[in-house]
Amino acid sequence: MASLAATYHQQGRSKEGEELKVQVLELRKDVLGERYPATLDSMASLAATHHNHIGSFVPWDALVGWHPS
């Protein structure tokens, strides 16, 4: 799914790619946990997507509601 999201972005289908990245992140959080490296990679990817769209930094915890315990 993550590869498909990247493909969507390359094709100019940014909204679809972003929606898929959110799904990937939620699945990884549910299955792997919030601190698993692949989950953190998904958080970083989604944050980068938002950065590219709005042109400014958005902290990933603001995007996903995650806060360290």
PDB file of N, CA and C in Angstrom:
ATOM      1  N   MET A   1       0.819  -1.190   0.000  1.00  0.00           N
ATOM      2  CA  MET A   1       0.000   0.000   0.000  1.00  0.00           C
ATOM      3  C   MET A   1       0.869   1.263   0.000  1.00  0.00           C
ATOM      4  N   ALA A   2       1.972   1.224   0.746  1.00  0.00           N
ATOM      5  CA  ALA A   2       2.852   2.389   0.801  1.00  0.00           C
ATOM      6  C   ALA A   2       3.450   2.669  -0.580  1.00  0.00           C
ATOM      7  N   SER A   3       3.808   1.613  -1.300  1.00  0.00           N
ATOM      8  CA  SER A   3       4.350   1.784  -2.653  1.00  0.00           C
ATOM      9  C   SER A   3       3.297   2.347  -3.601  1.00  0.00           C
ATOM     10  N   LEU A   4       2.065   1.916  -3.434  1.00  0.00           N
ATOM     11  CA  LEU A   4       0.988   2.436  -4.263  1.00  0.00           C
ATOM     12  C   LEU A   4       0.765   3.916  -3.979  1.00  0.00           C
ATOM     13  N   ALA A   5       0.860   4.309  -2.716  1.00  0.00           N
ATOM     14  CA  ALA A   5       0.728   5.726  -2.359  1.00  0.00           C
ATOM     15  C   ALA A   5       1.807   6.550  -3.046  1.00  0.00           C
ATOM     16  N   ALA A   6       3.036   6.047  -3.044  1.00  0.00           N
ATOM     17  CA  ALA A   6       4.133   6.751  -3.710  1.00  0.00           C
ATOM     18  C   ALA A   6       3.880   6.846  -5.212  1.00  0.00           C
ATOM     19  N   THR A   7       3.350   5.791  -5.807  1.00  0.00           N
ATOM     20  CA  THR A   7       3.030   5.794  -7.231  1.00  0.00           C
ATOM     21  C   THR A   7       1.967   6.842  -7.540  1.00  0.00           C
ATOM     22  N   TYR A   8       0.946   6.914  -6.694  1.00  0.00           N
ATOM     23  CA  TYR A   8      -0.085   7.935  -6.877  1.00  0.00           C
ATOM     24  C   TYR A   8       0.525   9.333  -6.885  1.00  0.00           C
ATOM     25  N   HIS A   9       1.432   9.584  -5.955  1.00  0.00           N
ATOM     26  CA  HIS A   9       2.067  10.903  -5.899  1.00  0.00           C
ATOM     27  C   HIS A   9       2.854  11.187  -7.173  1.00  0.00           C
ATOM     28  N   GLN A  10       3.568  10.188  -7.666  1.00  0.00           N
ATOM     29  CA  GLN A  10       4.349  10.371  -8.890  1.00  0.00           C
ATOM     30  C   GLN A  10       3.453  10.648 -10.091  1.00  0.00           C
ATOM     31  N   GLN A  11       2.237  10.134 -10.060  1.00  0.00           N
ATOM     32  CA  GLN A  11       1.296  10.333 -11.159  1.00  0.00           C
ATOM     33  C   GLN A  11       0.489  11.623 -11.012  1.00  0.00           C
ATOM     34  N   GLY A  12       0.775  12.379  -9.956  1.00  0.00           N
ATOM     35  CA  GLY A  12       0.032  13.611  -9.740  1.00  0.00           C
ATOM     36  C   GLY A  12      -1.294  13.408  -9.038  1.00  0.00           C
ATOM     37  N   ARG A  13      -1.514  12.224  -8.504  1.00  0.00           N
ATOM     38  CA  ARG A  13      -2.753  11.904  -7.786  1.00  0.00           C
ATOM     39  C   ARG A  13      -2.498  12.064  -6.286  1.00  0.00           C
ATOM     40  N   SER A  14      -2.123  13.271  -5.907  1.00  0.00           N
ATOM     41  CA  SER A  14      -1.651  13.545  -4.550  1.00  0.00           C
ATOM     42  C   SER A  14      -2.687  13.248  -3.483  1.00  0.00           C
ATOM     43  N   LYS A  15      -3.922  13.635  -3.718  1.00  0.00           N
ATOM     44  CA  LYS A  15      -4.967  13.420  -2.711  1.00  0.00           C
ATOM     45  C   LYS A  15      -5.155  11.932  -2.438  1.00  0.00           C
ATOM     46  N   GLU A  16      -5.195  11.124  -3.491  1.00  0.00           N
ATOM     47  CA  GLU A  16      -5.334   9.673  -3.331  1.00  0.00           C
ATOM     48  C   GLU A  16      -4.120   9.091  -2.616  1.00  0.00           C
ATOM     49  N   GLY A  17      -2.942   9.585  -2.974  1.00  0.00           N
ATOM     50  CA  GLY A  17      -1.726   9.114  -2.316  1.00  0.00           C
ATOM     51  C   GLY A  17      -1.712   9.440  -0.839  1.00  0.00           C
ATOM     52  N   GLU A  18      -2.136  10.648  -0.512  1.00  0.00           N
ATOM     53  CA  GLU A  18      -2.178  11.061   0.891  1.00  0.00           C
ATOM     54  C   GLU A  18      -3.181  10.215   1.678  1.00  0.00           C
ATOM     55  N   GLU A  19      -4.350   9.982   1.107  1.00  0.00           N
ATOM     56  CA  GLU A  19      -5.361   9.163   1.778  1.00  0.00           C
ATOM     57  C   GLU A  19      -4.842   7.757   2.036  1.00  0.00           C
ATOM     58  N   LEU A  20      -4.121   7.213   1.080  1.00  0.00           N
ATOM     59  CA  LEU A  20      -3.569   5.876   1.237  1.00  0.00           C
ATOM     60  C   LEU A  20      -2.473   5.856   2.299  1.00  0.00           C
ATOM     61  N   LYS A  21      -1.664   6.914   2.350  1.00  0.00           N
ATOM     62  CA  LYS A  21      -0.630   7.004   3.381  1.00  0.00           C
ATOM     63  C   LYS A  21      -1.245   7.029   4.778  1.00  0.00           C
ATOM     64  N   VAL A  22      -2.365   7.712   4.924  1.00  0.00           N
ATOM     65  CA  VAL A  22      -3.051   7.740   6.217  1.00  0.00           C
ATOM     66  C   VAL A  22      -3.531   6.337   6.582  1.00  0.00           C
ATOM     67  N   GLN A  23      -4.068   5.616   5.619  1.00  0.00           N
ATOM     68  CA  GLN A  23      -4.519   4.241   5.870  1.00  0.00           C
ATOM     69  C   GLN A  23      -3.352   3.350   6.277  1.00  0.00           C
ATOM     70  N   VAL A  24      -2.232   3.482   5.571  1.00  0.00           N
ATOM     71  CA  VAL A  24      -1.041   2.689   5.894  1.00  0.00           C
ATOM     72  C   VAL A  24      -0.587   2.989   7.316  1.00  0.00           C
ATOM     73  N   LEU A  25      -0.556   4.253   7.664  1.00  0.00           N
ATOM     74  CA  LEU A  25      -0.133   4.641   9.006  1.00  0.00           C
ATOM     75  C   LEU A  25      -1.053   4.033  10.062  1.00  0.00           C
ATOM     76  N   GLU A  26      -2.349   4.145   9.869  1.00  0.00           N
ATOM     77  CA  GLU A  26      -3.289   3.598  10.848  1.00  0.00           C
ATOM     78  C   GLU A  26      -3.150   2.091  10.980  1.00  0.00           C
ATOM     79  N   LEU A  27      -2.991   1.398   9.871  1.00  0.00           N
ATOM     80  CA  LEU A  27      -2.805  -0.056   9.926  1.00  0.00           C
ATOM     81  C   LEU A  27      -1.518  -0.430  10.658  1.00  0.00           C
ATOM     82  N   ARG A  28      -0.444   0.276  10.343  1.00  0.00           N
ATOM     83  CA  ARG A  28       0.827  -0.025  11.009  1.00  0.00           C
ATOM     84  C   ARG A  28       0.752   0.264  12.503  1.00  0.00           C
ATOM     85  N   LYS A  29       0.066   1.347  12.877  1.00  0.00           N
ATOM     86  CA  LYS A  29      -0.088   1.637  14.302  1.00  0.00           C
ATOM     87  C   LYS A  29      -0.862   0.516  14.995  1.00  0.00           C
ATOM     88  N   ASP A  30      -1.925   0.038  14.358  1.00  0.00           N
ATOM     89  CA  ASP A  30      -2.754  -1.021  14.949  1.00  0.00           C
ATOM     90  C   ASP A  30      -2.019  -2.351  15.032  1.00  0.00           C
ATOM     91  N   VAL A  31      -1.293  -2.703  13.965  1.00  0.00           N
ATOM     92  CA  VAL A  31      -0.666  -4.026  13.890  1.00  0.00           C
ATOM     93  C   VAL A  31       0.713  -4.050  14.543  1.00  0.00           C
ATOM     94  N   LEU A  32       1.514  -3.029  14.276  1.00  0.00           N
ATOM     95  CA  LEU A  32       2.905  -3.039  14.717  1.00  0.00           C
ATOM     96  C   LEU A  32       3.152  -2.226  15.992  1.00  0.00           C
ATOM     97  N   GLY A  33       2.305  -1.248  16.240  1.00  0.00           N
ATOM     98  CA  GLY A  33       2.508  -0.354  17.376  1.00  0.00           C
ATOM     99  C   GLY A  33       3.062   0.976  16.919  1.00  0.00           C
ATOM    100  N   GLU A  34       2.904   1.982  17.776  1.00  0.00           N
ATOM    101  CA  GLU A  34       3.283   3.349  17.402  1.00  0.00           C
ATOM    102  C   GLU A  34       4.781   3.569  17.307  1.00  0.00           C
ATOM    103  N   ARG A  35       5.564   2.778  18.005  1.00  0.00           N
ATOM    104  CA  ARG A  35       7.011   3.027  18.036  1.00  0.00           C
ATOM    105  C   ARG A  35       7.818   2.083  17.144  1.00  0.00           C
ATOM    106  N   TYR A  36       7.147   1.271  16.381  1.00  0.00           N
ATOM    107  CA  TYR A  36       7.835   0.353  15.480  1.00  0.00           C
ATOM    108  C   TYR A  36       8.449   1.158  14.334  1.00  0.00           C
ATOM    109  N   PRO A  37       9.657   0.810  13.902  1.00  0.00           N
ATOM    110  CA  PRO A  37      10.327   1.604  12.851  1.00  0.00           C
ATOM    111  C   PRO A  37       9.499   1.827  11.580  1.00  0.00           C
ATOM    112  N   ALA A  38       8.785   0.814  11.120  1.00  0.00           N
ATOM    113  CA  ALA A  38       7.971   0.990   9.906  1.00  0.00           C
ATOM    114  C   ALA A  38       6.842   1.978  10.147  1.00  0.00           C
ATOM    115  N   THR A  39       6.295   1.995  11.362  1.00  0.00           N
ATOM    116  CA  THR A  39       5.244   2.957  11.695  1.00  0.00           C
ATOM    117  C   THR A  39       5.813   4.367  11.715  1.00  0.00           C
ATOM    118  N   LEU A  40       6.983   4.507  12.298  1.00  0.00           N
ATOM    119  CA  LEU A  40       7.632   5.820  12.334  1.00  0.00           C
ATOM    120  C   LEU A  40       7.968   6.297  10.926  1.00  0.00           C
ATOM    121  N   ASP A  41       8.365   5.377  10.051  1.00  0.00           N
ATOM    122  CA  ASP A  41       8.616   5.739   8.652  1.00  0.00           C
ATOM    123  C   ASP A  41       7.342   6.274   7.997  1.00  0.00           C
ATOM    124  N   SER A  42       6.211   5.635   8.288  1.00  0.00           N
ATOM    125  CA  SER A  42       4.938   6.095   7.736  1.00  0.00           C
ATOM    126  C   SER A  42       4.585   7.484   8.254  1.00  0.00           C
ATOM    127  N   MET A  43       4.860   7.732   9.527  1.00  0.00           N
ATOM    128  CA  MET A  43       4.608   9.058  10.095  1.00  0.00           C
ATOM    129  C   MET A  43       5.461  10.105   9.391  1.00  0.00           C
ATOM    130  N   ALA A  44       6.720   9.781   9.175  1.00  0.00           N
ATOM    131  CA  ALA A  44       7.628  10.714   8.504  1.00  0.00           C
ATOM    132  C   ALA A  44       7.190  10.957   7.066  1.00  0.00           C
ATOM    133  N   SER A  45       6.748   9.914   6.396  1.00  0.00           N
ATOM    134  CA  SER A  45       6.292  10.048   5.014  1.00  0.00           C
ATOM    135  C   SER A  45       5.063  10.945   4.928  1.00  0.00           C
ATOM    136  N   LEU A  46       4.131  10.753   5.841  1.00  0.00           N
ATOM    137  CA  LEU A  46       2.932  11.585   5.844  1.00  0.00           C
ATOM    138  C   LEU A  46       3.279  13.040   6.171  1.00  0.00           C
ATOM    139  N   ALA A  47       4.184  13.239   7.113  1.00  0.00           N
ATOM    140  CA  ALA A  47       4.615  14.600   7.454  1.00  0.00           C
ATOM    141  C   ALA A  47       5.282  15.264   6.244  1.00  0.00           C
ATOM    142  N   ALA A  48       6.097  14.517   5.518  1.00  0.00           N
ATOM    143  CA  ALA A  48       6.750  15.058   4.319  1.00  0.00           C
ATOM    144  C   ALA A  48       5.722  15.412   3.252  1.00  0.00           C
ATOM    145  N   THR A  49       4.707  14.586   3.128  1.00  0.00           N
ATOM    146  CA  THR A  49       3.641  14.870   2.170  1.00  0.00           C
ATOM    147  C   THR A  49       2.949  16.177   2.517  1.00  0.00           C
ATOM    148  N   HIS A  50       2.638  16.353   3.783  1.00  0.00           N
ATOM    149  CA  HIS A  50       1.992  17.596   4.210  1.00  0.00           C
ATOM    150  C   HIS A  50       2.928  18.784   3.996  1.00  0.00           C
ATOM    151  N   HIS A  51       4.203  18.598   4.270  1.00  0.00           N
ATOM    152  CA  HIS A  51       5.177  19.670   4.071  1.00  0.00           C
ATOM    153  C   HIS A  51       5.216  20.090   2.606  1.00  0.00           C
ATOM    154  N   ASN A  52       5.223  19.121   1.719  1.00  0.00           N
ATOM    155  CA  ASN A  52       5.266  19.418   0.284  1.00  0.00           C
ATOM    156  C   ASN A  52       4.006  20.132  -0.192  1.00  0.00           C
ATOM    157  N   HIS A  53       2.875  19.855   0.444  1.00  0.00           N
ATOM    158  CA  HIS A  53       1.608  20.461   0.016  1.00  0.00           C
ATOM    159  C   HIS A  53       1.413  21.859   0.575  1.00  0.00           C
ATOM    160  N   ILE A  54       1.821  22.069   1.823  1.00  0.00           N
ATOM    161  CA  ILE A  54       1.546  23.372   2.421  1.00  0.00           C
ATOM    162  C   ILE A  54       2.783  24.249   2.513  1.00  0.00           C
ATOM    163  N   GLY A  55       3.950  23.671   2.265  1.00  0.00           N
ATOM    164  CA  GLY A  55       5.176  24.456   2.222  1.00  0.00           C
ATOM    165  C   GLY A  55       5.751  24.840   3.565  1.00  0.00           C
ATOM    166  N   SER A  56       5.254  24.242   4.617  1.00  0.00           N
ATOM    167  CA  SER A  56       5.821  24.506   5.932  1.00  0.00           C
ATOM    168  C   SER A  56       5.810  23.228   6.753  1.00  0.00           C
ATOM    169  N   PHE A  57       6.595  23.220   7.790  1.00  0.00           N
ATOM    170  CA  PHE A  57       6.736  22.032   8.615  1.00  0.00           C
ATOM    171  C   PHE A  57       5.501  21.812   9.479  1.00  0.00           C
ATOM    172  N   VAL A  58       5.027  20.572   9.507  1.00  0.00           N
ATOM    173  CA  VAL A  58       3.946  20.171  10.399  1.00  0.00           C
ATOM    174  C   VAL A  58       4.480  19.028  11.244  1.00  0.00           C
ATOM    175  N   PRO A  59       4.544  19.181  12.571  1.00  0.00           N
ATOM    176  CA  PRO A  59       5.047  18.087  13.402  1.00  0.00           C
ATOM    177  C   PRO A  59       4.189  16.842  13.230  1.00  0.00           C
ATOM    178  N   TRP A  60       4.831  15.688  13.095  1.00  0.00           N
ATOM    179  CA  TRP A  60       4.081  14.464  12.849  1.00  0.00           C
ATOM    180  C   TRP A  60       3.140  14.138  13.981  1.00  0.00           C
ATOM    181  N   ASP A  61       3.464  14.514  15.229  1.00  0.00           N
ATOM    182  CA  ASP A  61       2.540  14.212  16.319  1.00  0.00           C
ATOM    183  C   ASP A  61       1.246  15.011  16.163  1.00  0.00           C
ATOM    184  N   ALA A  62       1.312  16.168  15.530  1.00  0.00           N
ATOM    185  CA  ALA A  62       0.102  16.945  15.269  1.00  0.00           C
ATOM    186  C   ALA A  62      -0.745  16.283  14.192  1.00  0.00           C
ATOM    187  N   LEU A  63      -0.100  15.550  13.284  1.00  0.00           N
ATOM    188  CA  LEU A  63      -0.819  14.896  12.212  1.00  0.00           C
ATOM    189  C   LEU A  63      -1.541  13.640  12.697  1.00  0.00           C
ATOM    190  N   VAL A  64      -0.924  12.924  13.617  1.00  0.00           N
ATOM    191  CA  VAL A  64      -1.448  11.615  14.001  1.00  0.00           C
ATOM    192  C   VAL A  64      -1.924  11.549  15.441  1.00  0.00           C
ATOM    193  N   GLY A  65      -1.747  12.604  16.184  1.00  0.00           N
ATOM    194  CA  GLY A  65      -2.207  12.613  17.560  1.00  0.00           C
ATOM    195  C   GLY A  65      -1.381  11.771  18.513  1.00  0.00           C
ATOM    196  N   TRP A  66      -0.152  11.478  18.136  1.00  0.00           N
ATOM    197  CA  TRP A  66       0.713  10.640  18.967  1.00  0.00           C
ATOM    198  C   TRP A  66       1.562  11.512  19.862  1.00  0.00           C
ATOM    199  N   HIS A  67       1.659  11.115  21.109  1.00  0.00           N
ATOM    200  CA  HIS A  67       2.502  11.812  22.062  1.00  0.00           C
ATOM    201  C   HIS A  67       3.306  10.786  22.843  1.00  0.00           C
ATOM    202  N   PRO A  68       4.603  11.006  23.041  1.00  0.00           N
ATOM    203  CA  PRO A  68       5.405  10.042  23.784  1.00  0.00           C
ATOM    204  C   PRO A  68       4.875   9.875  25.205  1.00  0.00           C
ATOM    205  N   SER A  69       4.957   8.660  25.685  1.00  0.00           N
ATOM    206  CA  SER A  69       4.468   8.422  27.048  1.00  0.00           C
ATOM    207  C   SER A  69       5.590   8.458  28.053  1.00  0.00           C
TER     208      SER A  69
END
